[in-house]
mmCIF file of C-alpha atoms in Angstrom:
data_model
loop_
_atom_site.group_PDB
_atom_site.id
_atom_site.type_symbol
_atom_site.label_atom_id
_atom_site.label_comp_id
_atom_site.label_asym_id
_atom_site.label_seq_id
_atom_site.Cartn_x
_atom_site.Cartn_y
_atom_site.Cartn_z
ATOM 1 C CA MET A 977 0.000 0.000 0.000
ATOM 2 C CA ARG A 978 1.244 3.481 -0.868
ATOM 3 C CA VAL A 979 1.148 6.435 1.537
ATOM 4 C CA ARG A 980 1.187 9.921 0.069
ATOM 5 C CA ARG A 981 0.443 13.456 1.133
ATOM 6 C CA LEU A 982 -3.020 14.900 0.459
ATOM 7 C CA GLN A 983 -3.140 17.411 -2.393
ATOM 8 C CA PRO A 984 -5.782 20.181 -2.389
ATOM 9 C CA GLY A 985 -8.477 19.809 -5.023
ATOM 10 C CA SER A 986 -9.580 16.420 -6.314
ATOM 11 C CA ASP A 987 -7.854 14.609 -3.434
ATOM 12 C CA VAL A 988 -10.073 16.428 -0.942
ATOM 13 C CA ASP A 989 -13.223 15.437 -2.826
ATOM 14 C CA ALA A 990 -12.044 11.819 -2.931
ATOM 15 C CA VAL A 991 -11.323 11.784 0.797
ATOM 16 C CA PHE A 992 -14.749 13.268 1.615
ATOM 17 C CA SER A 993 -16.331 10.514 -0.483
ATOM 18 C CA PHE A 994 -14.253 7.898 1.357
ATOM 19 C CA LEU A 995 -15.238 9.335 4.753
ATOM 20 C CA ALA A 996 -18.925 9.443 3.810
ATOM 21 C CA GLY A 997 -18.849 5.798 2.771
ATOM 22 C CA LEU A 998 -17.044 4.832 5.958
ATOM 23 C CA GLU A 999 -19.617 6.606 8.127
ATOM 24 C CA ALA A 1000 -22.493 5.016 6.197
ATOM 25 C CA ARG A 1001 -21.071 1.542 6.845
ATOM 26 C CA THR A 1002 -20.043 1.991 10.489
ATOM 27 C CA GLY A 1003 -22.563 4.562 11.732
ATOM 28 C CA VAL A 1004 -19.733 6.507 13.396
ATOM 29 C CA PRO A 1005 -18.193 9.803 12.183
ATOM 30 C CA PRO A 1006 -14.693 8.753 11.045
ATOM 31 C CA LEU A 1007 -13.036 12.063 11.960
ATOM 32 C CA GLY A 1008 -13.573 14.473 14.825
ATOM 33 C CA GLU A 1009 -15.194 17.794 14.023
ATOM 34 C CA SER A 1010 -12.068 19.980 13.999
ATOM 35 C CA LYS A 1011 -10.249 17.712 11.537
ATOM 36 C CA PHE A 1012 -13.329 17.353 9.345
ATOM 37 C CA VAL A 1013 -13.863 21.133 9.249
ATOM 38 C CA ASP A 1014 -10.171 21.747 8.509
ATOM 39 C CA LEU A 1015 -10.224 19.267 5.611
ATOM 40 C CA GLY A 1016 -12.983 21.297 3.960
ATOM 41 C CA GLY A 1017 -10.929 24.471 4.306
ATOM 42 C CA PRO A 1018 -8.760 26.283 5.287
ATOM 43 C CA LEU A 1019 -6.732 23.015 5.362
ATOM 44 C CA ASP A 1020 -4.264 24.325 7.932
ATOM 45 C CA GLY A 1021 -3.426 20.730 8.780
ATOM 46 C CA VAL A 1022 -1.786 17.982 6.751
ATOM 47 C CA GLY A 1023 -3.479 14.898 5.313
ATOM 48 C CA PHE A 1024 -1.999 11.542 4.338
ATOM 49 C CA ILE A 1025 -3.725 8.981 2.135
ATOM 50 C CA ALA A 1026 -3.039 5.233 2.222
ATOM 51 C CA GLU A 1027 -4.160 3.652 -1.038
ATOM 52 C CA ASN A 1028 -3.736 0.818 -3.469
ATOM 53 C CA GLU A 1029 -6.201 1.206 -6.344
ATOM 54 C CA GLU A 1030 -8.483 3.200 -4.047
ATOM 55 C CA ILE A 1031 -8.262 5.004 -0.708
ATOM 56 C CA ARG A 1032 -8.019 2.564 2.191
ATOM 57 C CA ALA A 1033 -7.212 4.966 5.024
ATOM 58 C CA TYR A 1034 -6.848 8.650 5.737
ATOM 59 C CA LEU A 1035 -4.809 10.393 8.456
ATOM 60 C CA HIS A 1036 -5.364 14.038 9.343
ATOM 61 C CA LEU A 1037 -2.734 15.908 11.344
ATOM 62 C CA LEU A 1038 -3.631 19.301 12.806
ATOM 63 C CA GLN A 1039 -1.667 21.546 15.146
ATOM 64 C CA HIS A 1040 -3.603 23.340 17.867
ATOM 65 C CA GLU A 1041 -2.903 27.031 17.276
ATOM 66 C CA SER A 1042 -2.535 28.013 20.936
ATOM 67 C CA SER A 1043 -0.949 24.969 22.610
ATOM 68 C CA HIS A 1044 1.019 23.913 19.487
ATOM 69 C CA VAL A 1045 0.167 20.280 20.203
ATOM 70 C CA TRP A 1046 -0.172 18.152 17.069
ATOM 71 C CA GLU A 1047 -3.353 16.057 17.019
ATOM 72 C CA LEU A 1048 -3.890 13.170 14.645
ATOM 73 C CA GLU A 1049 -6.798 10.911 13.734
ATOM 74 C CA VAL A 1050 -6.921 7.904 11.426
ATOM 75 C CA ALA A 1051 -10.036 7.010 9.438
ATOM 76 C CA ALA A 1052 -10.126 3.426 8.158
ATOM 77 C CA GLU A 1053 -12.238 0.306 8.346
ATOM 78 C CA GLN A 1054 -9.424 -2.235 8.293
ATOM 79 C CA LEU A 1055 -5.706 -1.567 8.173
ATOM 80 C CA SER A 1056 -2.663 -3.737 8.824
ATOM 81 C CA LYS A 1057 -0.203 -2.778 11.514
ATOM 82 C CA SER A 1058 2.548 -2.175 8.944
ATOM 83 C CA ASP A 1059 0.349 0.144 6.871
ATOM 84 C CA LEU A 1060 -0.678 1.991 10.015
ATOM 85 C CA GLU A 1061 2.987 2.365 10.957
ATOM 86 C CA ASP A 1062 3.684 3.880 7.521
ATOM 87 C CA LEU A 1063 0.912 6.438 8.062
ATOM 88 C CA LEU A 1064 2.206 7.315 11.522
ATOM 89 C CA ALA A 1065 5.760 7.634 10.204
ATOM 90 C CA ALA A 1066 4.564 10.146 7.610
ATOM 91 C CA ALA A 1067 2.794 12.136 10.337
ATOM 92 C CA ALA A 1068 5.792 11.990 12.673
ATOM 93 C CA ALA A 1069 8.054 13.357 9.942
ATOM 94 C CA GLU A 1070 5.718 16.348 9.604
ATOM 95 C CA ALA A 1071 5.092 17.143 13.284
ATOM 96 C CA SER A 1072 7.667 19.203 15.153
ATOM 97 C CA SER A 1073 6.469 18.224 18.627
ATOM 98 C CA PRO A 1074 4.832 15.235 20.375
ATOM 99 C CA MET A 1075 1.571 14.063 18.828
ATOM 100 C CA LEU A 1076 -1.777 13.431 20.452
ATOM 101 C CA TRP A 1077 -3.629 10.565 18.757
ATOM 102 C CA TRP A 1078 -7.398 10.375 19.135
ATOM 103 C CA THR A 1079 -8.899 6.910 18.680
ATOM 104 C CA PHE A 1080 -12.630 6.250 18.847
ATOM 105 C CA GLY A 1081 -14.288 3.150 20.303
ATOM 106 C CA GLU A 1082 -13.033 0.004 18.631
ATOM 107 C CA GLY A 1083 -11.575 1.964 15.740
ATOM 108 C CA VAL A 1084 -8.551 0.993 13.673
ATOM 109 C CA GLY A 1085 -5.334 1.275 15.600
ATOM 110 C CA GLU A 1086 -6.782 1.444 19.103
ATOM 111 C CA ALA A 1087 -4.755 -1.509 20.392
ATOM 112 C CA PHE A 1088 -1.637 -0.312 18.575
ATOM 113 C CA ALA A 1089 -2.123 3.187 19.943
ATOM 114 C CA PHE A 1090 -1.906 1.774 23.436
ATOM 115 C CA GLU A 1091 1.396 0.101 22.521
ATOM 116 C CA ALA A 1092 3.035 3.035 20.779
ATOM 117 C CA PHE A 1093 1.631 6.012 22.704
ATOM 118 C CA THR A 1094 1.297 6.895 26.359
ATOM 119 C CA VAL A 1095 -2.405 6.777 27.237
ATOM 120 C CA ALA A 1096 -3.249 10.267 28.460
ATOM 121 C CA ARG A 1097 -6.900 9.643 29.271
ATOM 122 C CA THR A 1098 -9.944 7.627 28.339
ATOM 123 C CA LEU A 1099 -13.205 9.428 27.590
ATOM 124 C CA HIS A 1100 -16.612 7.910 28.212
ATOM 125 C CA LYS A 1101 -19.940 8.919 26.687
ATOM 126 C CA LEU A 1102 -22.664 9.193 29.337
ATOM 127 C CA GLN A 1103 -26.275 9.911 28.497
ATOM 128 C CA GLY A 1104 -29.618 9.998 30.224
ATOM 129 C CA ALA A 1105 -33.114 11.443 30.162
ATOM 130 C CA ILE A 1106 -33.660 15.145 30.868
ATOM 131 C CA PRO A 1107 -34.876 17.211 32.608
ATOM 132 C CA LEU A 1108 -33.391 15.947 35.848
ATOM 133 C CA SER A 1109 -35.497 15.871 38.986
ATOM 134 C CA GLU A 1110 -32.792 17.772 40.896
ATOM 135 C CA ARG A 1111 -33.099 21.549 40.863
ATOM 136 C CA TRP A 1112 -30.209 23.942 40.462
ATOM 137 C CA ARG A 1113 -29.532 27.125 42.388
ATOM 138 C CA VAL A 1114 -27.493 30.257 41.778
ATOM 139 C CA PRO A 1115 -25.355 31.133 44.823
ATOM 140 C CA THR A 1116 -25.643 34.658 46.204
ATOM 141 C CA GLY A 1117 -23.492 37.073 44.223
ATOM 142 C CA LEU A 1118 -23.649 35.136 40.950
ATOM 143 C CA ARG A 1119 -25.920 35.401 37.919
ATOM 144 C CA VAL A 1120 -26.466 33.241 34.819
ATOM 145 C CA GLU A 1121 -26.604 34.779 31.357
ATOM 146 C CA PRO A 1122 -26.199 33.516 27.773
ATOM 147 C CA PHE A 1123 -22.988 34.273 25.926
ATOM 148 C CA ARG A 1124 -22.964 37.521 23.938
ATOM 149 C CA PRO A 1125 -20.879 37.260 20.730
ATOM 150 C CA GLY A 1126 -18.577 40.224 20.251
ATOM 151 C CA ILE A 1127 -18.790 41.154 23.955
ATOM 152 C CA ASP A 1128 -18.007 38.193 26.232
ATOM 153 C CA GLU A 1129 -15.057 36.562 24.455
ATOM 154 C CA GLU A 1130 -12.257 38.049 26.548
ATOM 155 C CA ALA A 1131 -13.977 37.395 29.899
ATOM 156 C CA TRP A 1132 -14.727 33.816 28.892
ATOM 157 C CA LEU A 1133 -11.166 33.222 27.672
ATOM 158 C CA ILE A 1134 -9.781 34.203 31.081
ATOM 159 C CA ALA A 1135 -12.036 31.683 32.844
ATOM 160 C CA ASN A 1136 -11.532 28.924 30.292
ATOM 161 C CA ASN A 1137 -7.745 29.188 30.167
ATOM 162 C CA ALA A 1138 -7.508 29.248 33.950
ATOM 163 C CA ALA A 1139 -9.824 26.242 34.341
ATOM 164 C CA PHE A 1140 -7.995 24.233 31.670
ATOM 165 C CA GLU A 1141 -4.432 25.414 32.284
ATOM 166 C CA GLY A 1142 -2.027 22.887 30.792
ATOM 167 C CA HIS A 1143 -4.769 21.001 28.928
ATOM 168 C CA PRO A 1144 -3.594 20.180 25.363
ATOM 169 C CA GLU A 1145 -6.892 21.039 23.637
ATOM 170 C CA ASN A 1146 -8.944 23.323 25.871
ATOM 171 C CA GLY A 1147 -6.122 25.268 27.496
ATOM 172 C CA ALA A 1148 -4.433 28.400 26.111
ATOM 173 C CA TRP A 1149 -7.274 29.328 23.767
ATOM 174 C CA SER A 1150 -7.021 32.587 21.847
ATOM 175 C CA LEU A 1151 -9.602 35.015 20.499
ATOM 176 C CA THR A 1152 -9.101 33.379 17.099
ATOM 177 C CA ASP A 1153 -10.140 29.997 18.528
ATOM 178 C CA ILE A 1154 -13.415 31.178 20.030
ATOM 179 C CA VAL A 1155 -14.371 33.348 17.043
ATOM 180 C CA GLU A 1156 -13.783 30.373 14.720
ATOM 181 C CA ARG A 1157 -16.114 28.214 16.851
ATOM 182 C CA GLU A 1158 -18.763 30.930 16.705
ATOM 183 C CA SER A 1159 -18.745 30.609 12.900
ATOM 184 C CA ARG A 1160 -19.734 26.928 12.939
ATOM 185 C CA ASP A 1161 -23.247 25.908 12.001
ATOM 186 C CA TRP A 1162 -24.018 24.311 15.368
ATOM 187 C CA PHE A 1163 -23.003 27.317 17.487
ATOM 188 C CA ASP A 1164 -25.865 28.683 19.590
ATOM 189 C CA ALA A 1165 -25.016 31.641 21.819
ATOM 190 C CA ALA A 1166 -28.121 31.080 23.954
ATOM 191 C CA GLY A 1167 -26.864 27.605 24.819
ATOM 192 C CA PHE A 1168 -23.463 28.936 25.932
ATOM 193 C CA ARG A 1169 -24.231 29.548 29.608
ATOM 194 C CA LEU A 1170 -22.006 31.948 31.565
ATOM 195 C CA TRP A 1171 -22.059 32.270 35.367
ATOM 196 C CA TRP A 1172 -20.902 35.740 36.342
ATOM 197 C CA ALA A 1173 -19.461 37.098 39.582
ATOM 198 C CA GLU A 1174 -19.813 40.820 38.889
ATOM 199 C CA ASP A 1175 -17.643 41.355 35.774
ATOM 200 C CA ARG A 1176 -15.812 37.998 35.940
ATOM 201 C CA VAL A 1177 -16.861 34.633 34.533
ATOM 202 C CA ALA A 1178 -16.838 32.248 37.496
ATOM 203 C CA GLY A 1179 -17.920 29.245 35.466
ATOM 204 C CA PHE A 1180 -19.610 28.222 32.253
ATOM 205 C CA CYS A 1181 -21.289 25.404 30.382
ATOM 206 C CA TRP A 1182 -21.194 25.307 26.608
ATOM 207 C CA THR A 1183 -23.973 23.131 25.204
ATOM 208 C CA LYS A 1184 -24.256 21.673 21.733
ATOM 209 C CA ARG A 1185 -27.412 20.278 20.139
ATOM 210 C CA HIS A 1186 -27.078 17.261 17.851
ATOM 211 C CA THR A 1187 -30.776 16.781 17.058
ATOM 212 C CA SER A 1188 -33.996 18.433 18.136
ATOM 213 C CA GLU A 1189 -34.197 15.937 21.005
ATOM 214 C CA MET A 1190 -30.546 15.409 22.016
ATOM 215 C CA GLY A 1191 -28.105 17.954 23.432
ATOM 216 C CA GLU A 1192 -24.546 17.633 24.694
ATOM 217 C CA ILE A 1193 -22.426 19.186 27.414
ATOM 218 C CA HIS A 1194 -19.708 20.334 25.025
ATOM 219 C CA VAL A 1195 -17.386 22.025 27.531
ATOM 220 C CA ILE A 1196 -17.913 22.818 31.208
ATOM 221 C CA GLY A 1197 -15.495 24.638 33.491
ATOM 222 C CA VAL A 1198 -15.132 26.585 36.726
ATOM 223 C CA HIS A 1199 -12.451 29.217 37.303
ATOM 224 C CA PRO A 1200 -9.999 27.889 39.938
ATOM 225 C CA GLU A 1201 -10.846 30.726 42.327
ATOM 226 C CA PHE A 1202 -14.441 29.486 42.436
ATOM 227 C CA GLN A 1203 -13.763 25.763 42.599
ATOM 228 C CA GLY A 1204 -14.515 23.581 45.606
ATOM 229 C CA ARG A 1205 -17.926 25.154 46.321
ATOM 230 C CA GLY A 1206 -20.159 22.727 44.421
ATOM 231 C CA LEU A 1207 -20.679 25.294 41.687
ATOM 232 C CA GLY A 1208 -19.977 22.817 38.894
ATOM 233 C CA ARG A 1209 -22.983 20.697 39.846
ATOM 234 C CA SER A 1210 -25.332 23.671 39.633
ATOM 235 C CA ILE A 1211 -23.801 24.753 36.326
ATOM 236 C CA LEU A 1212 -24.319 21.268 34.892
ATOM 237 C CA ILE A 1213 -27.939 20.944 36.044
ATOM 238 C CA GLU A 1214 -28.813 24.436 34.777
ATOM 239 C CA ALA A 1215 -27.373 23.618 31.351
ATOM 240 C CA LEU A 1216 -29.301 20.348 31.125
ATOM 241 C CA SER A 1217 -32.428 22.230 32.215
ATOM 242 C CA TYR A 1218 -31.847 24.729 29.417
ATOM 243 C CA LEU A 1219 -31.569 21.910 26.873
ATOM 244 C CA ALA A 1220 -34.783 20.351 28.208
ATOM 245 C CA GLU A 1221 -36.585 23.684 27.893
ATOM 246 C CA GLU A 1222 -35.440 23.777 24.252
ATOM 247 C CA GLY A 1223 -37.109 20.427 23.615
ATOM 248 C CA CYS A 1224 -34.243 17.989 24.202
ATOM 249 C CA ARG A 1225 -35.160 14.742 25.968
ATOM 250 C CA THR A 1226 -31.660 13.226 26.135
ATOM 251 C CA GLY A 1227 -28.500 14.819 27.520
#
């Protein structure tokens, strides 16, 4: 199998077709959102195609602008260890710093990833019916308001970067990062819940709706100066309550 670098133009169309077919067969998005969006433009990352007569696998390598961490994902249905090693070698030759490899479920390379990479963390998907029976409360001195585009970015960045200091994806965000997210089709300012202590963001919960009946806790955080008070629980319940009020039945 041959591994080559993605070329803008017809290669991109071919990869999108490959990814669509893969998702149709497996029922799982083959790439995470940031890599998928980048592939469609501006293509700030680097792509590598593994092919014989047709595409068999695709690797997307993208550097986080603020943390400079290189993230990679591999989309494939079946791939030998040697072919996977060739893809990773191509990515390693491109990256100038350690790489973070996202694998999903029982996806290709999961077992090999555990051999070749240090496991940083394992993420679990939890879901349940909403609204919850438990009520939320706003402590004295705080207020809850929806995010205001063009106004609240800097205050939110301070809280986010403090809450996620040292985190390879969510830490060290810039104004460019948040403005880019605001441009995405799914962004809903009303569902971006900010908890204010006067003019400071004490905590926040950023929700994301997948369907009319299912919403996600996309990112949740509490500024370190406000941690240890049980605030996160109230922030979470309020956000799930908001999603329920919008018609969602699963969180």
